[in-house]
PDB file of C-alpha atoms in Angstrom:
ATOM      1  CA  MET A   1      -8.204 -20.510   9.647  1.00  0.00           C
ATOM      2  CA  SER A   2      -5.661 -20.597   6.910  1.00  0.00           C
ATOM      3  CA  HIS A   3      -5.540 -19.528   3.185  1.00  0.00           C
ATOM      4  CA  GLY A   4      -3.475 -19.591   0.631  1.00  0.00           C
ATOM      5  CA  CYS A   5      -2.978 -18.190  -3.171  1.00  0.00           C
ATOM      6  CA  GLY A   6      -0.403 -17.976  -5.566  1.00  0.00           C
ATOM      7  CA  ARG A   7      -0.873 -14.586  -7.015  1.00  0.00           C
ATOM      8  CA  THR A   8      -3.413 -11.664  -5.841  1.00  0.00           C
ATOM      9  CA  ARG A   9      -4.715  -9.170  -8.077  1.00  0.00           C
ATOM     10  CA  TRP A  10      -6.610  -5.924  -7.098  1.00  0.00           C
ATOM     11  CA  LYS A  11      -8.370  -5.849 -10.429  1.00  0.00           C
ATOM     12  CA  ARG A  12     -10.507  -8.390  -9.709  1.00  0.00           C
ATOM     13  CA  PHE A  13     -10.348  -7.279  -6.221  1.00  0.00           C
ATOM     14  CA  SER A  14     -11.998  -3.898  -6.981  1.00  0.00           C
ATOM     15  CA  LEU A  15     -15.143  -5.543  -8.840  1.00  0.00           C
ATOM     16  CA  PHE A  16     -16.024  -6.173  -4.972  1.00  0.00           C
ATOM     17  CA  LEU A  17     -14.654  -2.833  -3.767  1.00  0.00           C
ATOM     18  CA  LEU A  18     -16.777  -1.119  -6.564  1.00  0.00           C
ATOM     19  CA  PRO A  19     -19.553   0.382  -4.542  1.00  0.00           C
ATOM     20  CA  GLY A  20     -17.493   1.500  -1.761  1.00  0.00           C
ATOM     21  CA  THR A  21     -15.261   3.433  -4.036  1.00  0.00           C
ATOM     22  CA  VAL A  22     -18.195   5.004  -6.153  1.00  0.00           C
ATOM     23  CA  ALA A  23     -19.017   6.296  -2.749  1.00  0.00           C
ATOM     24  CA  ALA A  24     -15.556   7.681  -1.398  1.00  0.00           C
ATOM     25  CA  ALA A  25     -15.114   9.394  -5.392  1.00  0.00           C
ATOM     26  CA  ALA A  26     -18.604  11.320  -4.221  1.00  0.00           C
ATOM     27  CA  LEU A  27     -16.412  12.179  -1.132  1.00  0.00           C
ATOM     28  CA  GLY A  28     -12.893  13.008  -2.764  1.00  0.00           C
ATOM     29  CA  ILE A  29     -14.718  15.490  -5.084  1.00  0.00           C
ATOM     30  CA  GLY A  30     -16.160  17.188  -1.708  1.00  0.00           C
ATOM     31  CA  MET A  31     -12.321  17.219  -0.318  1.00  0.00           C
ATOM     32  CA  ALA A  32     -10.732  18.613  -3.584  1.00  0.00           C
ATOM     33  CA  GLN A  33     -13.313  21.388  -3.189  1.00  0.00           C
ATOM     34  CA  GLY A  34     -11.539  22.123  -0.219  1.00  0.00           C
ATOM     35  CA  ALA A  35     -15.386  20.765   2.021  1.00  0.00           C
ATOM     36  CA  LEU A  36     -13.190  18.013   3.597  1.00  0.00           C
ATOM     37  CA  ALA A  37      -9.386  17.361   5.542  1.00  0.00           C
ATOM     38  CA  ALA A  38      -7.102  15.022   3.883  1.00  0.00           C
ATOM     39  CA  SER A  39      -3.735  13.293   5.781  1.00  0.00           C
ATOM     40  CA  PHE A  40      -1.696  14.822   2.451  1.00  0.00           C
ATOM     41  CA  PHE A  41      -2.715  14.989  -1.061  1.00  0.00           C
ATOM     42  CA  ILE A  42      -0.768  12.518  -3.466  1.00  0.00           C
ATOM     43  CA  SER A  43       1.222  13.089  -6.142  1.00  0.00           C
ATOM     44  CA  GLY A  44       0.131  11.099  -8.267  1.00  0.00           C
ATOM     45  CA  ASP A  45       3.575   9.240  -9.437  1.00  0.00           C
ATOM     46  CA  ARG A  46       3.538   5.223  -9.298  1.00  0.00           C
ATOM     47  CA  PHE A  47       6.231   3.471  -7.252  1.00  0.00           C
ATOM     48  CA  GLN A  48       8.104  -0.372  -7.128  1.00  0.00           C
ATOM     49  CA  VAL A  49       7.787  -1.563  -2.994  1.00  0.00           C
ATOM     50  CA  ALA A  50       9.258  -5.100  -3.411  1.00  0.00           C
ATOM     51  CA  ALA A  51      10.302  -7.873  -0.490  1.00  0.00           C
ATOM     52  CA  ASP A  52      11.291 -10.713  -0.029  1.00  0.00           C
ATOM     53  CA  THR A  53       9.112 -11.690   3.181  1.00  0.00           C
ATOM     54  CA  PHE A  54       5.554  -9.267   4.102  1.00  0.00           C
ATOM     55  CA  ALA A  55       4.993 -10.605   7.780  1.00  0.00           C
ATOM     56  CA  ILE A  56       1.963  -8.949   8.926  1.00  0.00           C
ATOM     57  CA  ARG A  57       0.003  -8.682  12.621  1.00  0.00           C
ATOM     58  CA  GLY A  58      -3.114  -7.105  12.002  1.00  0.00           C
ATOM     59  CA  LEU A  59      -4.100  -7.009   8.246  1.00  0.00           C
ATOM     60  CA  SER A  60      -6.696  -4.372   6.729  1.00  0.00           C
ATOM     61  CA  ILE A  61      -7.450  -4.565   3.450  1.00  0.00           C
ATOM     62  CA  TYR A  62     -10.594  -1.772   1.747  1.00  0.00           C
ATOM     63  CA  GLY A  63     -10.741   0.555  -1.141  1.00  0.00           C
ATOM     64  CA  VAL A  64     -10.426   4.555  -1.087  1.00  0.00           C
ATOM     65  CA  VAL A  65      -9.825   7.281  -3.999  1.00  0.00           C
ATOM     66  CA  ASP A  66      -6.508   9.179  -3.164  1.00  0.00           C
ATOM     67  CA  VAL A  67      -6.431  12.660  -4.868  1.00  0.00           C
ATOM     68  CA  THR A  68      -3.381  14.532  -6.290  1.00  0.00           C
ATOM     69  CA  ARG A  69      -2.728  18.490  -5.216  1.00  0.00           C
ATOM     70  CA  LYS A  70      -4.513  18.761  -8.762  1.00  0.00           C
ATOM     71  CA  GLY A  71      -7.399  17.465  -7.767  1.00  0.00           C
ATOM     72  CA  SER A  72      -7.806  14.231  -9.511  1.00  0.00           C
ATOM     73  CA  HIS A  73      -8.814  10.711  -8.419  1.00  0.00           C
ATOM     74  CA  VAL A  74      -6.754   8.001  -7.887  1.00  0.00           C
ATOM     75  CA  PRO A  75      -8.988   4.879  -6.523  1.00  0.00           C
ATOM     76  CA  VAL A  76      -6.620   2.353  -4.654  1.00  0.00           C
ATOM     77  CA  VAL A  77      -6.893  -0.522  -2.684  1.00  0.00           C
ATOM     78  CA  VAL A  78      -5.015   0.290   0.927  1.00  0.00           C
ATOM     79  CA  THR A  79      -3.353  -2.730   2.745  1.00  0.00           C
ATOM     80  CA  GLY A  80      -2.907  -1.649   6.377  1.00  0.00           C
ATOM     81  CA  ALA A  81      -0.891  -3.407   8.799  1.00  0.00           C
ATOM     82  CA  ARG A  82      -0.587  -2.825  12.679  1.00  0.00           C
ATOM     83  CA  HIS A  83       2.682  -4.169  12.953  1.00  0.00           C
ATOM     84  CA  ALA A  84       4.836  -5.848   9.841  1.00  0.00           C
ATOM     85  CA  THR A  85       8.305  -7.215   9.031  1.00  0.00           C
ATOM     86  CA  ILE A  86       9.756  -6.697   6.209  1.00  0.00           C
ATOM     87  CA  LYS A  87      12.556  -8.621   4.978  1.00  0.00           C
ATOM     88  CA  SER A  88      14.619  -7.074   2.186  1.00  0.00           C
ATOM     89  CA  LEU A  89      12.662  -4.199   1.352  1.00  0.00           C
ATOM     90  CA  CYS A  90      13.446  -1.864  -1.461  1.00  0.00           C
ATOM     91  CA  GLN A  91      11.604   0.965  -3.099  1.00  0.00           C
ATOM     92  CA  SER A  92      11.840   2.706  -5.961  1.00  0.00           C
ATOM     93  CA  VAL A  93      10.565   5.410  -8.493  1.00  0.00           C
ATOM     94  CA  ALA A  94      11.645   6.124 -11.883  1.00  0.00           C
ATOM     95  CA  MET A  95      11.584  10.095 -12.521  1.00  0.00           C
ATOM     96  CA  GLU A  96      12.901  12.419 -15.508  1.00  0.00           C
ATOM     97  CA  VAL A  97      14.914  15.099 -14.791  1.00  0.00           C
ATOM     98  CA  PRO A  98      14.735  18.159 -17.205  1.00  0.00           C
ATOM     99  CA  VAL A  99      17.723  18.145 -19.530  1.00  0.00           C
ATOM    100  CA  LEU A 100      19.561  15.247 -17.836  1.00  0.00           C
ATOM    101  CA  GLY A 101      17.110  12.319 -18.652  1.00  0.00           C
ATOM    102  CA  LEU A 102      15.872   9.539 -16.594  1.00  0.00           C
ATOM    103  CA  TYR A 103      16.938   8.379 -12.829  1.00  0.00           C
ATOM    104  CA  THR A 104      15.918   6.081 -10.547  1.00  0.00           C
ATOM    105  CA  LEU A 105      15.659   6.835  -6.959  1.00  0.00           C
ATOM    106  CA  ARG A 106      16.105   3.682  -4.734  1.00  0.00           C
ATOM    107  CA  LEU A 107      15.852   2.697  -1.203  1.00  0.00           C
ATOM    108  CA  THR A 108      16.826  -0.800   0.479  1.00  0.00           C
ATOM    109  CA  GLY A 109      16.800  -1.721   3.984  1.00  0.00           C
ATOM    110  CA  GLY A 110      16.513  -4.616   5.774  1.00  0.00           C
ATOM    111  CA  ASP A 111      18.172  -7.266   3.515  1.00  0.00           C
ATOM    112  CA  ARG A 112      21.184  -7.965   5.747  1.00  0.00           C
ATOM    113  CA  GLY A 113      19.884 -10.482   8.656  1.00  0.00           C
ATOM    114  CA  GLU A 114      17.381  -7.477  10.828  1.00  0.00           C
ATOM    115  CA  PRO A 115      14.153  -7.154   8.726  1.00  0.00           C
ATOM    116  CA  VAL A 116      12.253  -3.825   8.481  1.00  0.00           C
ATOM    117  CA  ASP A 117       9.617  -3.242  11.185  1.00  0.00           C
ATOM    118  CA  ALA A 118       6.895  -0.666  10.343  1.00  0.00           C
ATOM    119  CA  ARG A 119       3.576  -0.075  12.782  1.00  0.00           C
ATOM    120  CA  ASP A 120       0.846   1.118  11.531  1.00  0.00           C
ATOM    121  CA  ILE A 121       1.687   1.005   7.777  1.00  0.00           C
ATOM    122  CA  PHE A 122      -0.903   1.615   5.031  1.00  0.00           C
ATOM    123  CA  LEU A 123      -0.499   0.970   1.446  1.00  0.00           C
ATOM    124  CA  ASP A 124      -2.477   2.657  -1.474  1.00  0.00           C
ATOM    125  CA  MET A 125      -1.456   0.008  -3.796  1.00  0.00           C
ATOM    126  CA  THR A 126      -2.734  -0.024  -7.801  1.00  0.00           C
ATOM    127  CA  SER A 127      -1.970  -3.584  -8.155  1.00  0.00           C
ATOM    128  CA  LEU A 128      -0.320  -6.360  -6.003  1.00  0.00           C
ATOM    129  CA  ALA A 129       1.494  -9.562  -6.874  1.00  0.00           C
ATOM    130  CA  ALA A 130       2.519 -12.836  -4.714  1.00  0.00           C
ATOM    131  CA  GLY A 131       4.471 -15.345  -4.781  1.00  0.00           C
ATOM    132  CA  GLY A 132       2.734 -16.944  -1.738  1.00  0.00           C
ATOM    133  CA  SER A 133       0.657 -15.404   0.378  1.00  0.00           C
ATOM    134  CA  THR A 134      -1.449 -17.313   3.623  1.00  0.00           C
ATOM    135  CA  PHE A 135      -3.593 -15.716   5.731  1.00  0.00           C
ATOM    136  CA  HIS A 136      -4.627 -16.743   9.350  1.00  0.00           C
ATOM    137  CA  ASP A 137      -8.504 -15.945  11.110  1.00  0.00           C
ATOM    138  CA  ILE A 138      -9.564 -13.288   7.607  1.00  0.00           C
ATOM    139  CA  ASP A 139     -12.870 -12.514   7.632  1.00  0.00           C
ATOM    140  CA  ILE A 140     -13.787 -11.302   3.647  1.00  0.00           C
ATOM    141  CA  GLY A 141     -16.698  -8.958   2.436  1.00  0.00           C
ATOM    142  CA  VAL A 142     -17.159  -7.373   6.523  1.00  0.00           C
ATOM    143  CA  ALA A 143     -17.783  -4.007   6.060  1.00  0.00           C
ATOM    144  CA  ALA A 144     -14.995  -1.531   6.327  1.00  0.00           C
ATOM    145  CA  GLY A 145     -16.038   0.328   9.341  1.00  0.00           C
ATOM    146  CA  SER A 146     -16.341  -3.249  11.362  1.00  0.00           C
ATOM    147  CA  VAL A 147     -13.044  -4.061  10.539  1.00  0.00           C
ATOM    148  CA  THR A 148     -11.264  -4.857  14.008  1.00  0.00           C
ATOM    149  CA  LYS A 149      -8.531  -6.934  13.770  1.00  0.00           C
ATOM    150  CA  GLY A 150      -6.219  -4.762  11.305  1.00  0.00           C
ATOM    151  CA  PRO A 151      -6.125  -0.768  11.590  1.00  0.00           C
ATOM    152  CA  ILE A 152      -7.524   2.187   9.692  1.00  0.00           C
ATOM    153  CA  ASP A 153      -5.782   5.038   8.197  1.00  0.00           C
ATOM    154  CA  PRO A 154      -7.169   8.073  10.057  1.00  0.00           C
ATOM    155  CA  GLY A 155      -6.737   9.816   7.346  1.00  0.00           C
ATOM    156  CA  ASP A 156      -9.323   8.708   5.057  1.00  0.00           C
ATOM    157  CA  ARG A 157     -11.913   7.749   8.361  1.00  0.00           C
ATOM    158  CA  SER A 158     -11.314  11.747   7.606  1.00  0.00           C
ATOM    159  CA  GLY A 159     -13.153  11.971   4.440  1.00  0.00           C
ATOM    160  CA  LEU A 160     -12.505   9.173   1.822  1.00  0.00           C
ATOM    161  CA  PHE A 161     -13.825   6.692   3.992  1.00  0.00           C
ATOM    162  CA  ASP A 162     -17.451   4.272   3.356  1.00  0.00           C
ATOM    163  CA  PRO A 163     -17.838   2.244   6.338  1.00  0.00           C
ATOM    164  CA  ASN A 164     -20.080   0.682   4.668  1.00  0.00           C
ATOM    165  CA  GLY A 165     -17.867  -0.732   2.180  1.00  0.00           C
ATOM    166  CA  PHE A 166     -16.714  -3.935   0.783  1.00  0.00           C
ATOM    167  CA  ALA A 167     -12.988  -5.116   3.029  1.00  0.00           C
ATOM    168  CA  GLN A 168     -11.355  -8.031   4.355  1.00  0.00           C
ATOM    169  CA  GLN A 169      -9.323  -8.531   8.152  1.00  0.00           C
ATOM    170  CA  ALA A 170      -6.806 -10.719   9.186  1.00  0.00           C
ATOM    171  CA  GLU A 171      -4.995 -11.216  12.462  1.00  0.00           C
ATOM    172  CA  SER A 172      -1.800 -12.277  10.801  1.00  0.00           C
ATOM    173  CA  ALA A 173      -0.584 -12.714   7.078  1.00  0.00           C
ATOM    174  CA  THR A 174       2.310 -13.645   5.525  1.00  0.00           C
ATOM    175  CA  LEU A 175       3.346 -12.590   2.024  1.00  0.00           C
ATOM    176  CA  THR A 176       6.514 -13.797   0.167  1.00  0.00           C
ATOM    177  CA  ASP A 177       7.720 -12.479  -3.217  1.00  0.00           C
ATOM    178  CA  VAL A 178       6.243  -9.700  -3.263  1.00  0.00           C
ATOM    179  CA  ARG A 179       5.852  -7.398  -5.866  1.00  0.00           C
ATOM    180  CA  SER A 180       3.517  -4.121  -6.002  1.00  0.00           C
ATOM    181  CA  THR A 181       2.538  -1.189  -7.426  1.00  0.00           C
ATOM    182  CA  VAL A 182       1.964   1.835  -4.770  1.00  0.00           C
ATOM    183  CA  VAL A 183       1.396   5.749  -4.744  1.00  0.00           C
ATOM    184  CA  ALA A 184       1.495   6.287  -0.864  1.00  0.00           C
ATOM    185  CA  VAL A 185       3.084   4.981   1.706  1.00  0.00           C
ATOM    186  CA  SER A 186       2.002   6.165   5.265  1.00  0.00           C
ATOM    187  CA  ALA A 187       3.419   4.450   8.788  1.00  0.00           C
ATOM    188  CA  ALA A 188       3.350   5.897  12.619  1.00  0.00           C
ATOM    189  CA  THR A 189       6.487   4.177  12.675  1.00  0.00           C
ATOM    190  CA  LEU A 190       9.290   2.640  10.421  1.00  0.00           C
ATOM    191  CA  ASN A 191      12.612   1.077  11.094  1.00  0.00           C
ATOM    192  CA  VAL A 192      15.273   0.399   8.210  1.00  0.00           C
ATOM    193  CA  PRO A 193      18.011  -1.637   9.349  1.00  0.00           C
ATOM    194  CA  ASP A 194      21.037  -1.074   7.139  1.00  0.00           C
ATOM    195  CA  LEU A 195      19.180   1.785   4.656  1.00  0.00           C
ATOM    196  CA  ASP A 196      20.817   2.561   1.196  1.00  0.00           C
ATOM    197  CA  LEU A 197      19.232   5.786  -0.782  1.00  0.00           C
ATOM    198  CA  SER A 198      20.953   6.183  -4.088  1.00  0.00           C
ATOM    199  CA  LEU A 199      19.899   8.056  -7.256  1.00  0.00           C
ATOM    200  CA  LYS A 200      21.189   6.840 -10.607  1.00  0.00           C
ATOM    201  CA  ARG A 201      20.736   7.915 -13.656  1.00  0.00           C
ATOM    202  CA  GLY A 202      18.643   5.300 -15.981  1.00  0.00           C
ATOM    203  CA  SER A 203      16.287   2.617 -14.957  1.00  0.00           C
ATOM    204  CA  HIS A 204      17.395   0.672 -11.649  1.00  0.00           C
ATOM    205  CA  ASN A 205      13.717  -0.205 -10.625  1.00  0.00           C
ATOM    206  CA  CYS A 206      13.090  -2.703  -7.882  1.00  0.00           C
ATOM    207  CA  PHE A 207      11.426  -5.363 -10.598  1.00  0.00           C
TER     208      PHE A 207
END
């Protein structure tokens, strides 16, 4: 089965995730109080992740609530991939440096032929836009605990994961002209050819 669409907005998708997100929020409170374990606390800062092409084998999409070190709760949509190749990756975060002002930390790679290669990668997103997207063998509305085509982050299973929550999965997917706002990224392996990391004064965001 193939499904194509021009633009995906997670604000609409989050309506379907709301029941599972509420349950996850309760678990998140317990974690913030020390009752549950988490893979890591997020900073809470949003950053940008962009790519010309994001090709995925083994896709999972589900909702959780991330927790900051201060105990704040941040609802996110997790996009997981067993394997992904990324062309022209860009990651940027703008930050205010005391006394010096605004600086942007920017990372790029995979734009000179060989793509970025990632395995068991998870992006905790607050928004996603894609110029084009195609999904193969997609299941929409599967229980998160029954996802088999894509991965579930072990850190989410430790306390922030609702197995009865709404999820999607697909055997494969290709997204083009990807623009996403993210609060966390984790991966088992991440190979970034032609890595370029820079810290520049002013705003130099990916999009």
